[in-house]
Short mmCIF file of C-alpha atoms in Angstrom, two decimals:
data_model
loop_
_atom_site.label_atom_id
_atom_site.label_comp_id
_atom_site.label_asym_id
_atom_site.label_seq_id
_atom_site.Cartn_x
_atom_site.Cartn_y
_atom_site.Cartn_z
CA ILE A 9 0.00 0.00 0.00
CA THR A 10 1.49 3.32 -1.02
CA ALA A 11 0.91 6.76 0.40
CA ALA A 12 0.38 8.37 -3.01
CA ALA A 13 -3.08 8.73 -4.55
CA PRO A 14 -2.84 9.84 -8.22
CA ASP A 15 -5.95 10.55 -10.30
CA SER A 16 -8.09 10.67 -7.18
CA LEU A 17 -11.22 12.47 -6.03
CA GLN A 18 -11.14 14.24 -2.67
CA VAL A 19 -14.29 13.87 -0.56
CA LYS A 20 -15.34 15.39 2.73
CA ASP A 21 -17.13 12.49 4.36
CA THR A 22 -16.18 8.83 3.84
CA VAL A 23 -16.94 6.59 6.80
CA LEU A 24 -17.21 2.79 6.81
CA ARG A 25 -19.73 1.47 9.33
CA PRO A 26 -20.98 -2.00 10.27
CA THR A 27 -23.52 -3.25 7.73
CA GLY A 28 -26.20 -5.73 8.85
CA MET A 29 -24.71 -8.61 10.83
CA LEU A 30 -21.29 -8.35 9.15
CA GLN A 31 -18.54 -6.79 11.23
CA MET A 32 -16.75 -4.04 9.31
CA PRO A 33 -13.99 -1.62 10.33
CA ALA A 34 -15.41 1.79 11.28
CA PHE A 35 -13.24 4.78 10.38
CA SER A 36 -13.70 8.16 12.04
CA GLN A 37 -13.61 11.46 10.22
CA ALA A 38 -10.06 12.53 9.41
CA ARG A 39 -8.98 15.99 10.56
CA ASP A 40 -7.39 17.09 7.26
CA SER A 41 -8.86 15.11 4.38
CA ILE A 42 -10.19 11.81 3.07
CA ILE A 43 -9.32 10.78 -0.48
CA GLU A 44 -10.97 8.05 -2.54
CA ASP A 45 -9.08 6.36 -5.37
CA PHE A 46 -11.15 3.90 -7.42
CA SER A 47 -9.15 4.28 -10.65
CA ASP A 48 -7.33 1.51 -12.61
CA GLY A 49 -8.94 -1.26 -10.58
CA ARG A 50 -7.90 0.20 -7.23
CA LYS A 51 -10.31 0.59 -4.32
CA MET A 52 -8.33 2.72 -1.88
CA LEU A 53 -9.29 5.18 0.86
CA TYR A 54 -6.65 7.57 2.23
CA TYR A 55 -7.12 9.33 5.58
CA TYR A 56 -4.93 12.28 6.64
CA GLY A 57 -4.85 13.73 10.16
CA ASP A 58 -5.97 12.20 13.48
CA VAL A 59 -7.94 9.27 12.10
CA LYS A 60 -9.28 6.38 14.19
CA VAL A 61 -10.54 2.95 13.16
CA THR A 62 -12.36 0.47 15.42
CA TYR A 63 -12.92 -3.21 14.78
CA GLY A 64 -14.41 -5.36 17.54
CA SER A 65 -12.42 -4.77 20.73
CA MET A 66 -9.51 -3.19 18.83
CA SER A 67 -9.06 0.53 18.13
CA LEU A 68 -6.23 2.14 16.16
CA THR A 69 -5.36 5.84 15.89
CA ALA A 70 -2.75 7.44 13.63
CA ALA A 71 -1.93 10.54 11.61
CA TYR A 72 -2.22 8.64 8.30
CA MET A 73 -4.08 5.54 7.13
CA ALA A 74 -4.56 3.85 3.76
CA TYR A 75 -7.35 1.26 3.50
CA ASP A 76 -7.60 -1.34 0.72
CA VAL A 77 -11.30 -2.18 0.35
CA ASP A 78 -10.71 -5.45 -1.54
CA SER A 79 -8.08 -7.00 0.76
CA LYS A 80 -9.57 -5.40 3.91
CA ALA A 81 -6.10 -4.31 4.99
CA VAL A 82 -5.12 -0.97 6.49
CA PHE A 83 -1.66 0.61 6.61
CA ALA A 84 -1.18 3.21 9.37
CA SER A 85 1.81 5.37 10.18
CA GLY A 86 2.85 8.68 11.65
CA LEU A 87 3.90 11.67 9.59
CA ARG A 88 7.08 13.73 9.84
CA ASP A 89 6.77 17.46 10.46
CA SER A 90 8.97 20.17 8.93
CA THR A 91 11.75 19.40 11.43
CA GLY A 92 11.73 15.68 10.64
CA LYS A 93 10.08 14.70 13.93
CA TRP A 94 7.45 11.95 13.92
CA GLU A 95 3.90 13.01 14.80
CA GLY A 96 0.77 10.94 15.22
CA LYS A 97 2.44 7.53 15.50
CA PRO A 98 -0.05 4.64 15.41
CA GLU A 99 -1.39 3.63 18.81
CA MET A 100 -3.45 0.49 19.21
CA GLN A 101 -5.71 -0.44 22.13
CA ASP A 102 -6.82 -4.05 22.38
CA ASN A 103 -8.24 -5.88 25.42
CA GLY A 104 -6.72 -3.43 27.88
CA LYS A 105 -3.25 -3.47 26.27
CA SER A 106 -1.67 -0.44 24.61
CA TYR A 107 0.83 -0.57 21.73
CA VAL A 108 2.73 2.37 20.20
CA MET A 109 4.55 1.82 16.91
CA GLU A 110 6.10 3.55 13.90
CA SER A 111 3.83 1.83 11.37
CA ILE A 112 1.49 -1.15 11.08
CA LEU A 113 -0.14 -3.24 8.35
CA TYR A 114 -3.30 -4.92 9.67
CA ASN A 115 -5.62 -7.28 7.83
CA PHE A 116 -9.14 -7.17 9.30
CA GLU A 117 -10.10 -10.45 7.62
CA THR A 118 -7.22 -12.61 8.92
CA ASN A 119 -6.46 -10.54 12.08
CA LYS A 120 -2.76 -10.71 11.21
CA MET A 121 -0.46 -7.72 11.63
CA ARG A 122 2.98 -6.66 10.54
CA ILE A 123 4.39 -4.06 12.96
CA TRP A 124 7.51 -1.89 12.74
CA ASN A 125 9.28 -0.37 15.76
CA MET A 126 6.73 -1.05 18.50
CA ILE A 127 6.95 -0.31 22.23
CA THR A 128 4.55 -1.85 24.74
CA GLN A 129 4.56 -2.18 28.52
CA GLU A 130 5.22 -5.70 29.74
CA GLU A 131 4.60 -6.06 33.49
CA GLU A 132 7.12 -3.71 35.19
CA GLY A 133 9.18 -3.12 32.03
CA PHE A 134 8.92 -2.25 28.36
CA LEU A 135 9.19 -4.48 25.31
CA HIS A 136 10.74 -3.01 22.13
CA GLY A 137 10.57 -4.66 18.72
CA GLU A 138 11.83 -3.50 15.32
CA ASN A 139 10.08 -6.08 13.12
CA MET A 140 7.13 -7.97 14.53
CA LYS A 141 4.24 -10.19 13.50
CA MET A 142 1.02 -10.41 15.50
CA MET A 143 -0.92 -13.61 14.87
CA PRO A 144 -4.71 -14.15 15.07
CA ASP A 145 -4.37 -15.56 18.63
CA LYS A 146 -2.78 -12.21 19.69
CA SER A 147 0.67 -13.78 20.11
CA ILE A 148 3.58 -11.66 18.86
CA ASN A 149 6.70 -13.00 17.13
CA ILE A 150 9.69 -10.67 17.50
CA LYS A 151 13.20 -10.69 16.07
CA GLN A 152 15.95 -8.72 17.84
CA GLY A 153 13.63 -7.47 20.58
CA LYS A 154 14.62 -5.59 23.71
CA TYR A 155 13.30 -5.81 27.27
CA THR A 156 14.06 -3.02 29.73
CA VAL A 157 12.73 -1.21 32.78
CA CYS A 158 14.02 2.11 31.38
CA ASP A 159 11.05 4.14 30.08
CA LEU A 160 13.02 6.09 27.44
CA GLU A 161 12.39 5.51 23.74
CA HIS A 162 16.11 4.70 23.44
CA PRO A 163 16.82 2.92 26.76
CA HIS A 164 20.12 3.25 28.61
CA TYR A 165 20.19 -0.49 29.31
CA TYR A 166 18.25 -3.50 28.13
CA LEU A 167 18.24 -7.23 27.59
CA GLN A 168 18.84 -7.88 23.88
CA MET A 169 16.80 -10.92 22.80
CA THR A 170 17.76 -12.63 19.56
CA VAL A 171 14.28 -14.14 19.18
CA ASP A 172 11.20 -14.09 21.39
CA LYS A 173 7.47 -14.66 21.45
CA THR A 174 4.78 -12.98 23.54
CA VAL A 175 1.72 -15.13 24.22
CA THR A 176 -1.56 -14.13 25.90
CA ASP A 177 -3.28 -17.47 26.58
CA PRO A 178 -3.80 -18.49 29.36
CA GLU A 179 -1.92 -15.43 30.64
CA GLN A 180 0.44 -12.94 29.04
CA ARG A 181 4.14 -13.75 29.19
CA THR A 182 7.19 -13.34 26.98
CA VAL A 183 9.43 -16.32 26.20
CA PHE A 184 12.83 -15.66 24.62
CA GLY A 185 15.85 -17.51 23.29
CA PRO A 186 19.53 -16.51 23.68
CA ALA A 187 19.82 -13.01 25.18
CA TYR A 188 22.56 -10.74 26.49
CA LEU A 189 22.80 -7.53 28.53
CA VAL A 190 23.50 -4.19 26.81
CA LEU A 191 24.55 -1.13 28.83
CA GLY A 192 24.94 2.25 27.16
CA ASP A 193 24.74 0.53 23.72
CA VAL A 194 27.74 -1.62 24.72
CA PRO A 195 27.09 -5.41 24.75
CA LEU A 196 28.32 -7.04 27.96
CA PRO A 197 29.53 -10.65 28.35
CA LEU A 198 26.49 -11.46 30.48
CA GLY A 199 23.91 -13.67 28.76
CA LEU A 200 21.11 -16.16 29.17
CA PRO A 201 20.49 -19.22 26.95
CA PHE A 202 16.73 -18.73 27.35
CA GLY A 203 14.18 -17.22 29.72
CA PHE A 204 10.72 -15.75 30.12
CA VAL A 205 9.00 -12.68 31.55
CA PRO A 206 6.06 -14.04 33.60
CA LYS A 207 3.23 -12.18 35.26
CA ARG A 208 4.96 -10.46 38.13
CA PRO A 209 3.72 -10.56 41.74
CA ASP A 210 3.55 -7.43 43.90
CA ARG A 211 6.95 -8.24 45.45
CA ALA A 212 9.61 -10.31 43.72
CA SER A 213 13.33 -10.94 44.08
CA GLY A 214 15.43 -9.88 41.13
CA LEU A 215 18.49 -8.22 39.63
CA LEU A 216 19.05 -4.49 40.23
CA PHE A 217 20.40 -2.75 37.13
CA PRO A 218 23.24 -0.27 37.69
CA SER A 219 23.67 3.35 36.64
CA TYR A 220 26.89 4.43 34.95
CA GLY A 221 28.93 7.60 34.46
CA GLU A 222 32.26 9.26 35.19
CA GLU A 223 33.85 11.13 38.09
CA VAL A 224 37.02 13.19 37.84
CA LYS A 225 38.72 11.65 40.91
CA ARG A 226 37.56 8.03 40.59
CA GLY A 227 37.06 7.51 36.85
CA PHE A 228 34.26 5.66 35.09
CA TYR A 229 31.85 3.79 37.32
CA LEU A 230 28.97 1.37 37.68
CA LYS A 231 26.73 2.13 40.66
CA ASP A 232 24.06 0.16 42.48
CA LEU A 233 24.55 -3.15 40.68
CA GLY A 234 23.16 -5.92 42.84
CA TYR A 235 20.23 -8.09 43.84
CA TYR A 236 16.97 -7.54 45.70
CA PHE A 237 15.72 -10.31 48.02
CA VAL A 238 12.18 -10.75 49.32
CA LEU A 239 12.50 -12.45 52.71
CA GLY A 240 8.96 -13.21 53.81
CA ASP A 241 5.94 -10.93 53.95
CA TYR A 242 7.47 -8.23 56.16
CA PHE A 243 11.17 -8.09 55.35
CA ASP A 244 13.43 -7.43 52.35
CA LEU A 245 17.13 -6.95 51.62
CA ALA A 246 19.06 -5.21 48.82
CA VAL A 247 22.74 -6.01 48.25
CA THR A 248 24.41 -3.53 45.88
CA GLY A 249 27.93 -2.58 44.87
CA ASP A 250 29.79 0.26 43.13
CA ILE A 251 33.05 -0.05 41.17
CA TYR A 252 35.31 2.65 39.68
CA THR A 253 38.03 2.26 37.06
CA LEU A 254 40.65 4.03 39.25
CA GLY A 255 40.32 1.42 41.98
CA SER A 256 37.58 2.58 44.35
CA TRP A 257 34.67 0.31 45.24
CA ALA A 258 31.77 0.07 47.68
CA LEU A 259 29.39 -2.57 49.00
CA GLU A 260 26.02 -1.70 50.53
CA LEU A 261 23.34 -3.62 52.43
CA ASN A 262 19.91 -2.03 52.82
CA SER A 263 16.90 -3.65 54.45
CA ARG A 264 13.35 -2.66 55.39
CA TYR A 265 10.75 -4.25 57.63
CA LYS A 266 7.10 -3.33 58.02
CA VAL A 267 3.99 -4.68 59.73
CA ARG A 268 1.02 -2.49 58.82
CA TYR A 269 -0.45 -0.46 61.69
CA LYS A 270 2.18 -1.80 64.10
CA TYR A 271 5.78 -0.91 63.31
CA ASN A 272 8.26 -0.34 60.49
CA GLY A 273 11.89 0.62 60.02
CA ASN A 274 15.09 0.03 58.09
CA PHE A 275 18.81 -0.45 58.52
CA ALA A 276 21.79 0.09 56.19
#
């Protein structure tokens, strides 16, 4: 599907609505324009500016959409402004989950999707994918995905996954193959042969990712690298360490205890 629409007729109001008992995608009015192109055997509708389409429990918004009436497929993407910045990136809502991406090709008939550069929240972290396929069962196949707890579009640190799959039945979880840690875009010799991101409880033991930087007196550093332990319902412990390239280091133990309405405290 291309963004161009030669030999076309611009119209002010083109909205597809459900007809009879057949479920059809319903497009909202576009802010800028809607263009029909039914020339040379094409049956295309082009929407420009804040357009939304709903189909069952799924809704998709974007700055630009192109809908192929025959194949029942829609291509959605953002548009670059005069400074080259992306605006109106596609955002999809489906069964309580939110997905933001650079572009998407979605077939309403097969419920299959091809997604480029998507970010979605996965439990306490964020899942990034450059080239993804969403199957009819809502599972997502990803190549060269990233998992991180950093909320930036370009995270400072992440787990680089060579291949992974996100499934939703019976509960959502991400299963991945060989993966390695990347810090500041530098791959580290710390890897996993396989793993998964399960539904996370309220409190869980786990690795604490470090921060990094440089000090004049002590050199480059990694700070607060360690592990968090859940020790029962009322007690926890964090063991962290700092290391500097000019020889300094530190080791810290921090713990908290709390019984609601009775007492609480900490020691370090």
